[in-house]
């Protein structure tokens, strides 16, 4: 029987359908390996003895990426796209490739170098950690750079029973008990985007503002706070946020993995985004707050 649309299910574990019993899929289970970054999966339980490897789940009928590594498929294609969009047709390198190139004696290279997850070091300044920086290097000079923030959504509750059923290759996988921490959108994610965008906008070497890579369902929660009608701009700039939203593509045959699909690409003014977060169209009114407190206290 097909699952009801509102039921919560595991969608991808170690990059594959949880009901995929093929040797290709089970190899990643046995290795506790992430197929998207080519390294050990980082999603362990609190005892560090069980590697859950869960990439995406369903929530309210939507398939939602819960691990940012899922957004790095095809050798960081989403990151490379930003480099191409901003700088054009310039060779793109992860940090280790850049080091090998320089070590070979090629010091006059013109290239893009990505600093971030599994590529050199994350750039940290004060209490901010920048997910990714793509630097344009020419003749050993830093010419320009652009920042990228990559976010998924944190999970709450647990999916232990569903995960064990998938691990044991049972066809009947129970409904998951997970939830998603949507409160983090306004508590952490939006403030983070604003603060980092402000830092980039004040750089002398940044001409294009922050690029934000995020699952489409997560960005829809952004819109619930700032409004879906935020005015768009037609070109990037220092004080422009560029949003790239992604969905998981169509289901595939056993042994294969679904691909990411670019859903939307939006550009809007950082100041407008900040203003809407503070006092946007979906901010509750003071009267609503009054009524809520009265109802809790059962007074008039």
CSV table of C-alpha atoms in Angstrom, one decimal:
chain,number,residue,atom,x,y,z
A,1,UNK,CA,0.0,0.0,0.0
A,2,UNK,CA,1.4,3.4,-0.9
A,3,UNK,CA,2.2,5.7,2.0
A,4,UNK,CA,-0.2,8.5,2.7
A,5,UNK,CA,1.1,11.9,1.6
A,6,UNK,CA,1.2,13.2,5.2
A,7,UNK,CA,3.1,10.2,6.6
A,8,UNK,CA,6.8,10.9,7.3
A,9,UNK,CA,9.2,8.6,5.6
A,10,UNK,CA,12.9,8.3,4.9
A,11,UNK,CA,13.6,9.3,1.3
A,12,UNK,CA,17.4,8.7,0.9
A,13,UNK,CA,19.8,6.8,3.1
A,14,UNK,CA,23.5,6.9,2.1
A,15,UNK,CA,22.2,8.5,-1.2
A,16,UNK,CA,19.8,5.7,-2.1
A,17,UNK,CA,16.2,4.8,-1.6
A,18,UNK,CA,15.8,3.0,1.8
A,19,UNK,CA,14.2,0.1,-0.1
A,20,UNK,CA,17.1,-0.2,-2.6
A,21,UNK,CA,18.7,-3.6,-1.9
A,22,UNK,CA,21.1,-3.5,-4.8
A,23,UNK,CA,24.8,-4.2,-4.2
A,24,UNK,CA,25.6,-0.6,-5.2
A,25,UNK,CA,23.3,0.8,-2.5
A,26,UNK,CA,24.3,-1.7,0.2
A,27,UNK,CA,28.0,-1.0,-0.4
A,28,UNK,CA,27.5,2.6,0.9
A,29,UNK,CA,25.6,1.2,4.0
A,30,UNK,CA,28.5,-1.2,4.7
A,31,UNK,CA,31.1,1.6,4.3
A,32,UNK,CA,29.1,4.3,6.2
A,33,UNK,CA,30.0,6.4,3.2
A,34,UNK,CA,28.5,9.6,1.7
A,35,UNK,CA,28.4,9.2,-2.1
A,36,UNK,CA,28.1,13.0,-2.5
A,37,UNK,CA,31.4,14.0,-0.9
A,38,UNK,CA,33.3,10.6,-1.2
A,39,UNK,CA,34.0,10.4,2.5
A,40,UNK,CA,32.6,8.9,5.6
A,41,UNK,CA,29.1,10.1,6.4
A,42,UNK,CA,29.0,12.5,9.3
A,43,UNK,CA,25.5,11.7,10.6
A,44,UNK,CA,26.1,9.6,13.7
A,45,UNK,CA,24.0,9.0,16.8
A,46,UNK,CA,25.1,10.6,20.1
A,47,UNK,CA,27.2,7.6,21.0
A,48,UNK,CA,29.1,7.8,17.7
A,49,UNK,CA,28.5,4.1,17.2
A,50,UNK,CA,25.6,4.2,14.6
A,51,UNK,CA,26.0,6.1,11.3
A,52,UNK,CA,22.5,6.9,10.1
A,53,UNK,CA,23.5,8.2,6.7
A,54,UNK,CA,20.1,9.9,6.2
A,55,UNK,CA,20.1,12.5,3.4
A,56,UNK,CA,16.4,13.4,3.0
A,57,UNK,CA,13.0,12.7,4.4
A,58,UNK,CA,9.4,13.6,3.8
A,59,UNK,CA,7.5,16.3,5.7
A,60,UNK,CA,4.0,17.4,5.0
A,61,UNK,CA,4.1,15.8,1.6
A,62,UNK,CA,7.4,17.4,0.6
A,63,UNK,CA,10.8,15.7,0.2
A,64,UNK,CA,13.3,17.7,2.2
A,65,UNK,CA,17.1,17.5,2.3
A,66,UNK,CA,18.3,17.3,5.9
A,67,UNK,CA,22.0,17.1,5.3
A,68,UNK,CA,24.0,19.8,3.5
A,69,UNK,CA,26.4,17.2,2.0
A,70,UNK,CA,23.4,16.1,-0.1
A,71,UNK,CA,23.7,19.4,-1.9
A,72,UNK,CA,27.3,18.7,-3.0
A,73,UNK,CA,26.5,16.0,-5.5
A,74,UNK,CA,28.4,15.6,-8.8
A,75,UNK,CA,31.7,16.9,-7.4
A,76,UNK,CA,30.2,20.1,-5.8
A,77,UNK,CA,28.3,21.0,-9.0
A,78,UNK,CA,26.1,23.6,-7.2
A,79,UNK,CA,29.2,25.3,-5.9
A,80,UNK,CA,30.9,25.2,-9.3
A,81,UNK,CA,27.8,26.8,-10.8
A,82,UNK,CA,28.2,29.8,-8.6
A,83,UNK,CA,31.8,30.2,-9.7
A,84,UNK,CA,30.8,30.0,-13.3
A,85,UNK,CA,27.8,32.4,-12.9
A,86,UNK,CA,30.0,35.0,-11.2
A,87,UNK,CA,33.4,34.7,-12.9
A,88,UNK,CA,32.7,33.0,-16.2
A,89,UNK,CA,34.8,30.3,-17.9
A,90,UNK,CA,37.8,30.2,-15.5
A,91,UNK,CA,39.2,26.9,-14.3
A,92,UNK,CA,37.7,25.9,-11.0
A,93,UNK,CA,39.7,24.0,-8.4
A,94,UNK,CA,39.2,22.6,-4.9
A,95,UNK,CA,42.0,23.6,-2.5
A,96,UNK,CA,44.0,20.3,-2.8
A,97,UNK,CA,44.1,20.6,-6.6
A,98,UNK,CA,45.2,24.2,-6.3
A,99,UNK,CA,48.1,23.2,-4.0
A,100,UNK,CA,49.2,20.5,-6.4
A,101,UNK,CA,49.2,22.9,-9.3
A,102,UNK,CA,51.2,25.5,-7.4
A,103,UNK,CA,53.6,22.8,-6.1
A,104,UNK,CA,54.2,21.7,-9.7
A,105,UNK,CA,55.7,25.2,-10.4
A,106,UNK,CA,52.7,26.8,-12.0
A,107,UNK,CA,52.6,30.1,-10.1
A,108,UNK,CA,51.0,32.3,-12.8
A,109,UNK,CA,47.8,30.3,-13.0
A,110,UNK,CA,44.5,32.1,-13.5
A,111,UNK,CA,41.8,30.1,-11.6
A,112,UNK,CA,39.0,29.9,-9.1
A,113,UNK,CA,39.8,28.3,-5.7
A,114,UNK,CA,37.1,27.0,-3.4
A,115,UNK,CA,37.6,27.3,0.3
A,116,UNK,CA,35.1,25.4,2.4
A,117,UNK,CA,33.8,22.0,3.3
A,118,UNK,CA,36.5,19.4,2.5
A,119,UNK,CA,38.4,22.0,0.5
A,120,UNK,CA,41.2,23.7,2.6
A,121,UNK,CA,39.8,25.6,5.5
A,122,UNK,CA,36.5,27.3,6.2
A,123,UNK,CA,37.0,31.0,6.4
A,124,UNK,CA,36.3,32.2,10.0
A,125,UNK,CA,36.3,35.8,11.1
A,126,UNK,CA,35.2,36.8,14.6
A,127,UNK,CA,32.4,34.5,15.4
A,128,UNK,CA,31.3,33.9,11.8
A,129,UNK,CA,32.2,30.9,9.8
A,130,UNK,CA,31.7,31.4,6.1
A,131,UNK,CA,30.6,28.1,4.5
A,132,UNK,CA,32.3,28.7,1.2
A,133,UNK,CA,34.5,31.3,-0.5
A,134,UNK,CA,35.3,31.1,-4.2
A,135,UNK,CA,38.5,33.1,-4.8
A,136,UNK,CA,39.6,34.3,-8.2
A,137,UNK,CA,43.4,34.0,-8.2
A,138,UNK,CA,45.6,35.5,-11.0
A,139,UNK,CA,49.4,35.6,-11.0
A,140,UNK,CA,49.4,34.9,-7.2
A,141,UNK,CA,47.1,37.8,-6.5
A,142,UNK,CA,43.6,37.6,-5.0
A,143,UNK,CA,41.6,39.5,-7.6
A,144,UNK,CA,38.0,39.0,-6.3
A,145,UNK,CA,35.9,36.5,-4.3
A,146,UNK,CA,32.3,35.6,-3.7
A,147,UNK,CA,30.7,33.9,-0.6
A,148,UNK,CA,28.3,31.0,-0.6
A,149,UNK,CA,26.1,29.8,2.3
A,150,UNK,CA,24.7,26.2,2.1
A,151,UNK,CA,21.9,25.2,4.4
A,152,UNK,CA,19.5,22.3,4.8
A,153,UNK,CA,17.4,21.8,7.9
A,154,UNK,CA,17.9,20.1,11.2
A,155,UNK,CA,15.9,17.1,12.2
A,156,UNK,CA,14.1,16.6,15.5
A,157,UNK,CA,12.6,13.4,17.1
A,158,UNK,CA,13.9,10.2,15.7
A,159,UNK,CA,13.6,7.8,12.8
A,160,UNK,CA,15.2,4.8,14.5
A,161,UNK,CA,12.6,2.2,13.7
A,162,UNK,CA,12.4,3.2,10.1
A,163,UNK,CA,16.1,3.2,9.8
A,164,UNK,CA,16.6,-0.2,11.3
A,165,UNK,CA,13.9,-1.6,9.0
A,166,UNK,CA,15.8,-0.2,6.0
A,167,UNK,CA,19.2,-1.4,7.3
A,168,UNK,CA,17.7,-4.9,7.7
A,169,UNK,CA,16.3,-4.7,4.2
A,170,UNK,CA,12.7,-5.2,5.2
A,171,UNK,CA,10.1,-4.2,2.6
A,172,UNK,CA,7.8,-2.9,5.2
A,173,UNK,CA,9.4,0.3,6.6
A,174,UNK,CA,7.3,1.9,9.3
A,175,UNK,CA,6.4,5.6,9.4
A,176,UNK,CA,9.3,7.7,10.8
A,177,UNK,CA,9.0,9.6,14.0
A,178,UNK,CA,11.1,12.6,12.9
A,179,UNK,CA,10.2,16.2,12.8
A,180,UNK,CA,12.0,19.2,11.3
A,181,UNK,CA,13.3,22.1,13.3
A,182,UNK,CA,11.5,24.9,11.3
A,183,UNK,CA,12.0,27.3,14.2
A,184,UNK,CA,15.7,27.5,13.3
A,185,UNK,CA,14.7,29.4,10.1
A,186,UNK,CA,14.0,32.6,12.0
A,187,UNK,CA,16.2,31.8,15.1
A,188,UNK,CA,19.4,31.0,13.2
A,189,UNK,CA,19.3,30.7,9.4
A,190,UNK,CA,17.9,34.1,8.4
A,191,UNK,CA,20.0,36.1,11.0
A,192,UNK,CA,23.1,34.2,9.7
A,193,UNK,CA,22.3,35.0,6.1
A,194,UNK,CA,21.9,38.7,7.0
A,195,UNK,CA,25.0,39.0,9.1
A,196,UNK,CA,27.2,37.2,6.5
A,197,UNK,CA,25.8,39.2,3.7
A,198,UNK,CA,26.6,42.4,5.5
A,199,UNK,CA,30.2,41.4,6.0
A,200,UNK,CA,30.6,40.5,2.3
A,201,UNK,CA,29.0,43.7,1.2
A,202,UNK,CA,31.6,45.7,3.0
A,203,UNK,CA,34.6,43.9,1.4
A,204,UNK,CA,36.7,45.8,-1.1
A,205,UNK,CA,37.1,42.6,-3.2
A,206,UNK,CA,33.5,41.5,-3.4
A,207,UNK,CA,31.5,42.6,-6.3
A,208,UNK,CA,28.7,40.0,-6.1
A,209,UNK,CA,27.0,39.5,-2.8
A,210,UNK,CA,26.3,36.3,-0.9
A,211,UNK,CA,24.9,33.3,-2.8
A,212,UNK,CA,22.6,31.0,-0.9
A,213,UNK,CA,22.1,27.3,-1.8
A,214,UNK,CA,19.1,25.8,0.0
A,215,UNK,CA,16.4,23.1,-0.5
A,216,UNK,CA,13.2,24.5,-2.1
A,217,UNK,CA,11.0,23.5,0.9
A,218,UNK,CA,13.4,25.2,3.3
A,219,UNK,CA,13.3,28.4,1.3
A,220,UNK,CA,9.5,28.3,1.3
A,221,UNK,CA,9.8,28.7,5.1
A,222,UNK,CA,11.9,31.8,4.5
A,223,UNK,CA,9.1,33.2,2.4
A,224,UNK,CA,6.6,32.5,5.2
A,225,UNK,CA,8.6,35.0,7.2
A,226,UNK,CA,9.7,37.6,4.7
A,227,UNK,CA,6.8,37.2,2.3
A,228,UNK,CA,6.9,35.6,-1.1
A,229,UNK,CA,6.4,39.0,-2.8
A,230,UNK,CA,9.8,40.4,-1.9
A,231,UNK,CA,10.9,42.6,-4.9
A,232,UNK,CA,13.5,41.0,-7.1
A,233,UNK,CA,16.4,42.7,-8.7
A,234,UNK,CA,17.7,41.9,-12.2
A,235,UNK,CA,21.4,41.7,-11.6
A,236,UNK,CA,23.8,40.7,-8.8
A,237,UNK,CA,25.8,43.3,-6.8
A,238,UNK,CA,27.6,43.8,-3.5
A,239,UNK,CA,24.3,44.2,-1.5
A,240,UNK,CA,22.3,41.5,-3.4
A,241,UNK,CA,21.5,38.0,-2.1
A,242,UNK,CA,21.3,35.4,-4.8
A,243,UNK,CA,19.2,32.3,-3.8
A,244,UNK,CA,19.5,29.0,-5.6
A,245,UNK,CA,16.8,26.5,-4.5
A,246,UNK,CA,17.1,22.8,-5.2
A,247,UNK,CA,14.7,19.8,-5.2
A,248,UNK,CA,15.5,16.1,-5.5
A,249,UNK,CA,14.8,14.8,-9.0
A,250,UNK,CA,12.6,11.9,-10.1
A,251,UNK,CA,12.8,8.4,-8.6
A,252,UNK,CA,15.3,6.1,-10.3
A,253,UNK,CA,15.8,2.3,-10.6
A,254,UNK,CA,17.6,0.4,-7.9
A,255,UNK,CA,21.4,1.0,-7.7
A,256,UNK,CA,21.1,4.5,-9.0
A,257,UNK,CA,20.8,7.9,-7.2
A,258,UNK,CA,18.4,10.7,-7.8
A,259,UNK,CA,19.8,14.0,-9.0
A,260,UNK,CA,19.4,17.5,-7.7
A,261,UNK,CA,17.3,19.8,-9.8
A,262,UNK,CA,17.7,23.6,-9.7
A,263,UNK,CA,14.2,24.9,-8.9
A,264,UNK,CA,14.5,28.7,-8.6
A,265,UNK,CA,17.2,31.4,-8.8
A,266,UNK,CA,16.2,34.6,-7.1
A,267,UNK,CA,18.0,37.9,-6.5
A,268,UNK,CA,16.9,40.5,-4.0
A,269,UNK,CA,18.3,43.5,-2.1
A,270,UNK,CA,20.0,42.7,1.2
A,271,UNK,CA,18.4,45.7,2.9
A,272,UNK,CA,14.9,44.8,1.8
A,273,UNK,CA,15.5,41.2,3.0
A,274,UNK,CA,16.7,42.5,6.4
A,275,UNK,CA,13.8,45.0,6.8
A,276,UNK,CA,11.3,42.3,6.0
A,277,UNK,CA,12.8,39.9,8.6
A,278,UNK,CA,12.5,42.6,11.3
A,279,UNK,CA,9.1,44.0,10.4
A,280,UNK,CA,7.9,42.1,7.4
A,281,UNK,CA,4.3,41.4,6.1
A,282,UNK,CA,4.0,38.2,8.1
A,283,UNK,CA,5.1,39.5,11.5
A,284,UNK,CA,2.4,38.9,14.1
A,285,UNK,CA,0.6,42.0,15.3
A,286,UNK,CA,0.8,43.3,18.9
A,287,UNK,CA,-3.0,42.8,19.1
A,288,UNK,CA,-2.5,39.1,18.3
A,289,UNK,CA,0.0,38.9,21.1
A,290,UNK,CA,-2.4,40.5,23.5
A,291,UNK,CA,-5.1,38.0,22.6
A,292,UNK,CA,-2.8,35.1,22.9
A,293,UNK,CA,-1.7,36.0,26.4
A,294,UNK,CA,-5.4,36.6,27.4
A,295,UNK,CA,-6.3,33.2,26.1
A,296,UNK,CA,-3.5,31.5,28.0
A,297,UNK,CA,-4.5,33.2,31.3
A,298,UNK,CA,-8.3,32.9,30.6
A,299,UNK,CA,-8.9,36.6,31.3
A,300,UNK,CA,-10.5,39.3,29.3
